[in-house]
Amino acid sequence: MENAAYVGLSRQMTLRRELDVVANNIANAETTGFKVEQLLVGTEVGERARNDAVRPGVSFVLDKGLGRDYSQGALEQTDRTLDFAIEGEGAFFVVQDGAGEAYTRDGAFTLGPEGRLVTGQGLAVLGDGQEILFDPALGSPSVAADGTISQNGVQVGRLTAVRFDALSVLEKGGDGLYRNTSNAAPLEAADARIHQGMLEGSNVNPILEITNLIEIQRAYERITKMIENANDLSRRSVERLGKVS
């Protein structure tokens, strides 16, 4: 009966973590380029007692980390010259920060010092491995679907998108950034299309996430009741044994 309580407790721990994940999804339903996440749950078999080789091991519920859905979000028209959206799953803009290259789907860029194209956090946006520079005297830039940047009819750079063979190498950082945790080199996403004057919305389905919240709450309540019943049965068993003895 103690095992039943421990197994239930292990599931409650993952449900609390799952609740945090779903709540974060809902909070980011309007965040540009956000990708919905879900908790990956597995089992862990506990070791048997040394003097009990007959019974099988008990399986506990295990938090195995987060899974992320990189599917395309809806493209939203903004008409801002320096807003960009990628059409193509698993492709990212490349930015530069103090730790090296990072990757993002948030294309809400702006102009920084000396005409550099930067993110909202001031990180330089890279194109073909170089910073992208604009000359304000040449007027507003125009960006083609392949990322070619022109000013006053003159090509001044290229906004590129990259992807990885396995998206599992990406680790989520802050401010909508992802980092490469492996030695895998990014590849140019030649089939991706860049849209100027648009941003990619979150791929969170709010109704589905609210439904998940309700299911998590109900599951937590059911397990709490199971643990209470197991503890009550254990208590009554001890009381009866005491009366017999």
Coordinates of C-alpha atoms in Angstrom, one line a residue:
M1 CA 0.0 0.0 0.0
E2 CA 3.0 2.3 0.6
N3 CA 4.0 1.5 -3.0
A4 CA 0.6 2.8 -4.3
A5 CA 1.1 6.0 -2.4
Y6 CA 4.6 6.5 -3.7
V7 CA 3.6 5.7 -7.3
G8 CA 0.7 8.2 -7.0
L9 CA 3.1 10.8 -5.5
S10 CA 5.5 10.4 -8.5
R11 CA 2.6 11.0 -10.9
Q12 CA 1.5 14.1 -8.9
M13 CA 5.1 15.5 -9.2
T14 CA 4.9 15.2 -13.0
L15 CA 1.4 16.6 -13.1
R16 CA 2.7 19.7 -11.3
R17 CA 5.5 20.1 -13.8
E18 CA 3.0 19.6 -16.6
L19 CA 0.8 22.3 -15.2
D20 CA 3.7 24.7 -15.3
V21 CA 4.3 23.8 -19.0
V22 CA 0.7 24.3 -20.0
A23 CA 0.4 27.5 -18.1
N24 CA 3.6 28.8 -19.9
N25 CA 2.0 27.8 -23.3
I26 CA -1.1 29.8 -22.5
A27 CA 1.0 32.8 -21.3
N28 CA 2.9 32.8 -24.6
A29 CA -0.2 32.3 -26.9
E30 CA 0.5 35.8 -28.3
T31 CA 4.3 35.7 -28.3
T32 CA 5.9 36.0 -31.7
G33 CA 7.4 32.8 -33.0
F34 CA 6.7 30.8 -29.8
K35 CA 6.5 27.1 -30.1
V36 CA 4.2 25.0 -28.0
E37 CA 5.8 22.6 -25.5
Q38 CA 4.6 19.5 -23.7
L39 CA 6.1 17.3 -20.9
L40 CA 7.5 14.0 -21.9
V41 CA 6.6 11.3 -19.3
G42 CA 8.1 7.9 -18.9
T43 CA 8.5 5.2 -16.3
E44 CA 11.3 4.3 -13.9
V45 CA 11.3 0.8 -12.3
G46 CA 12.4 0.9 -8.7
E47 CA 14.6 -1.8 -7.3
R48 CA 13.1 -4.7 -5.4
A49 CA 13.9 -5.2 -1.7
R50 CA 16.8 -7.6 -1.1
N51 CA 14.6 -10.1 0.7
D52 CA 11.7 -10.0 -1.8
A53 CA 12.9 -11.5 -5.1
V54 CA 9.5 -12.8 -6.0
R55 CA 7.6 -9.6 -6.6
P56 CA 8.4 -7.5 -9.7
G57 CA 9.8 -4.0 -9.4
V58 CA 7.4 -1.1 -9.0
S59 CA 7.2 1.4 -11.9
F60 CA 7.3 5.1 -11.0
V61 CA 6.3 8.0 -13.2
L62 CA 9.4 9.9 -14.5
D63 CA 9.7 13.4 -15.9
K64 CA 11.8 12.9 -19.1
G65 CA 12.0 16.6 -20.2
L66 CA 10.2 18.8 -22.6
G67 CA 9.1 18.1 -26.2
R68 CA 8.6 21.1 -28.5
D69 CA 6.3 21.4 -31.6
Y70 CA 8.1 23.4 -34.3
S71 CA 5.2 23.5 -36.7
Q72 CA 4.4 26.7 -38.5
G73 CA 2.5 29.4 -36.8
A74 CA 0.1 31.8 -38.6
L75 CA 1.7 34.7 -40.5
E76 CA 0.3 38.0 -39.4
Q77 CA 0.5 41.2 -41.5
T78 CA 2.2 44.2 -39.7
D79 CA 3.4 46.3 -42.6
R80 CA 6.5 47.3 -40.7
T81 CA 9.5 47.4 -42.9
L82 CA 11.8 45.6 -40.5
D83 CA 9.3 42.8 -39.5
F84 CA 10.1 39.4 -41.1
A85 CA 8.5 36.0 -40.9
I86 CA 9.8 32.7 -42.1
E87 CA 7.5 30.4 -44.0
G88 CA 9.0 26.9 -43.5
E89 CA 9.0 24.6 -40.5
G90 CA 12.3 24.1 -38.6
A91 CA 14.0 27.2 -40.1
F92 CA 15.4 30.0 -38.0
F93 CA 17.0 33.5 -38.3
V94 CA 20.6 33.7 -37.1
V95 CA 21.7 36.2 -34.5
Q96 CA 24.9 37.0 -32.7
D97 CA 25.4 37.4 -29.0
G98 CA 28.2 37.1 -26.5
A99 CA 28.0 33.3 -26.4
G100 CA 28.1 32.9 -30.2
E101 CA 25.3 32.2 -32.7
A102 CA 21.8 31.8 -31.6
Y103 CA 18.6 31.1 -33.5
T104 CA 15.1 32.6 -33.4
R105 CA 11.7 32.6 -35.2
D106 CA 11.0 36.1 -33.9
G107 CA 11.6 38.5 -36.8
A108 CA 10.6 41.7 -35.1
F109 CA 13.8 43.5 -35.9
T110 CA 14.9 47.1 -35.8
L111 CA 17.9 49.3 -36.6
G112 CA 20.7 49.6 -34.2
P113 CA 23.8 51.8 -34.0
E114 CA 25.6 52.3 -37.4
G115 CA 22.6 51.0 -39.3
R116 CA 22.9 47.4 -38.0
L117 CA 19.9 45.1 -38.2
V118 CA 19.2 43.9 -34.6
T119 CA 16.7 42.0 -32.6
G120 CA 14.5 43.7 -30.0
Q121 CA 17.2 42.8 -27.4
G122 CA 19.9 44.5 -29.5
L123 CA 21.5 41.4 -30.9
A124 CA 23.0 41.6 -34.4
V125 CA 21.1 39.7 -37.1
L126 CA 23.4 37.7 -39.4
G127 CA 23.1 37.1 -43.1
D128 CA 25.6 34.7 -44.7
G129 CA 27.6 34.9 -41.5
Q130 CA 27.9 38.7 -41.6
E131 CA 26.1 41.5 -39.8
I132 CA 23.5 43.2 -41.9
L133 CA 24.1 46.9 -42.4
F134 CA 21.8 49.5 -43.9
D135 CA 22.6 52.9 -45.3
P136 CA 19.8 55.2 -44.1
A137 CA 20.5 57.6 -46.9
L138 CA 19.4 54.9 -49.5
G139 CA 15.9 54.7 -48.1
S140 CA 13.8 51.8 -46.9
P141 CA 15.2 48.3 -47.6
S142 CA 13.3 45.7 -49.6
V143 CA 13.7 42.0 -48.9
A144 CA 12.8 39.3 -51.4
A145 CA 11.5 35.9 -50.6
D146 CA 15.0 34.4 -50.8
G147 CA 16.3 37.0 -48.3
T148 CA 18.0 39.3 -50.8
I149 CA 18.1 42.8 -49.4
S150 CA 18.1 45.8 -51.7
Q151 CA 18.1 49.5 -51.1
N152 CA 17.3 51.9 -53.9
G153 CA 17.7 49.0 -56.4
V154 CA 21.2 48.0 -55.1
Q155 CA 21.7 44.7 -53.3
V156 CA 23.2 45.4 -49.9
G157 CA 23.1 42.0 -48.2
R158 CA 21.1 38.9 -47.6
L159 CA 18.8 37.8 -44.7
T160 CA 19.3 34.0 -44.4
A161 CA 17.4 31.2 -42.7
V162 CA 19.0 28.0 -41.5
R163 CA 17.8 24.7 -40.2
F164 CA 19.3 21.6 -38.6
D165 CA 19.0 17.9 -39.6
A166 CA 17.7 17.2 -36.0
L167 CA 15.9 19.8 -34.1
S168 CA 16.7 18.0 -30.9
V169 CA 20.1 19.7 -30.9
L170 CA 18.5 23.0 -30.0
E171 CA 18.1 24.1 -26.5
K172 CA 15.7 26.9 -25.5
G173 CA 17.2 30.0 -24.1
G174 CA 15.6 33.3 -23.0
D175 CA 14.0 36.0 -25.3
G176 CA 12.8 33.4 -27.9
L177 CA 16.3 32.2 -28.7
Y178 CA 17.6 28.7 -29.3
R179 CA 21.1 27.4 -29.0
N180 CA 22.9 24.6 -30.7
T181 CA 24.0 22.1 -28.0
S182 CA 25.9 19.8 -30.4
N183 CA 28.7 20.0 -33.1
A184 CA 26.1 19.8 -35.8
A185 CA 26.5 22.7 -38.3
P186 CA 23.3 24.6 -39.4
L187 CA 22.4 24.2 -43.1
E188 CA 20.8 26.9 -45.2
A189 CA 17.1 26.5 -45.4
A190 CA 16.9 26.9 -49.2
D191 CA 13.2 26.1 -49.4
A192 CA 12.2 28.6 -46.7
R193 CA 10.6 31.8 -47.7
I194 CA 11.0 35.2 -46.0
H195 CA 8.1 37.6 -45.8
Q196 CA 8.7 41.2 -45.2
G197 CA 6.1 43.2 -43.2
M198 CA 4.9 40.1 -41.4
L199 CA 5.5 38.2 -38.2
E200 CA 4.8 34.6 -37.3
G201 CA 2.4 34.1 -34.5
S202 CA 2.6 31.5 -31.8
N203 CA 1.5 27.9 -32.7
V204 CA -0.3 27.5 -29.3
N205 CA -4.0 26.4 -29.5
P206 CA -5.4 28.2 -26.4
I207 CA -8.6 26.1 -26.3
L208 CA -6.6 22.9 -26.4
E209 CA -4.3 24.1 -23.6
I210 CA -7.2 25.2 -21.4
T211 CA -8.6 21.7 -21.9
N212 CA -5.2 20.2 -20.8
L213 CA -5.4 22.4 -17.7
I214 CA -8.7 20.9 -16.8
E215 CA -7.5 17.3 -17.4
I216 CA -4.4 17.9 -15.3
Q217 CA -6.5 19.2 -12.4
R218 CA -8.9 16.2 -12.6
A219 CA -6.0 13.7 -12.8
Y220 CA -4.4 15.3 -9.7
E221 CA -7.6 15.1 -7.8
R222 CA -8.1 11.4 -8.7
I223 CA -4.6 10.5 -7.6
T224 CA -5.0 12.4 -4.4
K225 CA -8.1 10.4 -3.6
M226 CA -6.3 7.2 -4.5
I227 CA -3.5 8.0 -2.1
E228 CA -6.0 8.9 0.7
N229 CA -7.7 5.5 0.1
A230 CA -4.4 3.6 0.2
N231 CA -3.4 5.4 3.4
D232 CA -6.8 4.7 5.0
L233 CA -6.6 1.0 4.0
S234 CA -3.1 0.8 5.5
R235 CA -4.3 2.4 8.8
R236 CA -7.3 0.1 9.1
S237 CA -5.1 -3.0 8.5
V238 CA -2.8 -2.0 11.2
E239 CA -5.7 -1.4 13.6
R240 CA -7.1 -4.9 12.9
L241 CA -3.8 -6.5 13.3
G242 CA -3.5 -4.8 16.7
K243 CA -6.8 -6.2 17.8
V244 CA -5.9 -9.7 16.7
S245 CA -2.7 -9.7 18.5

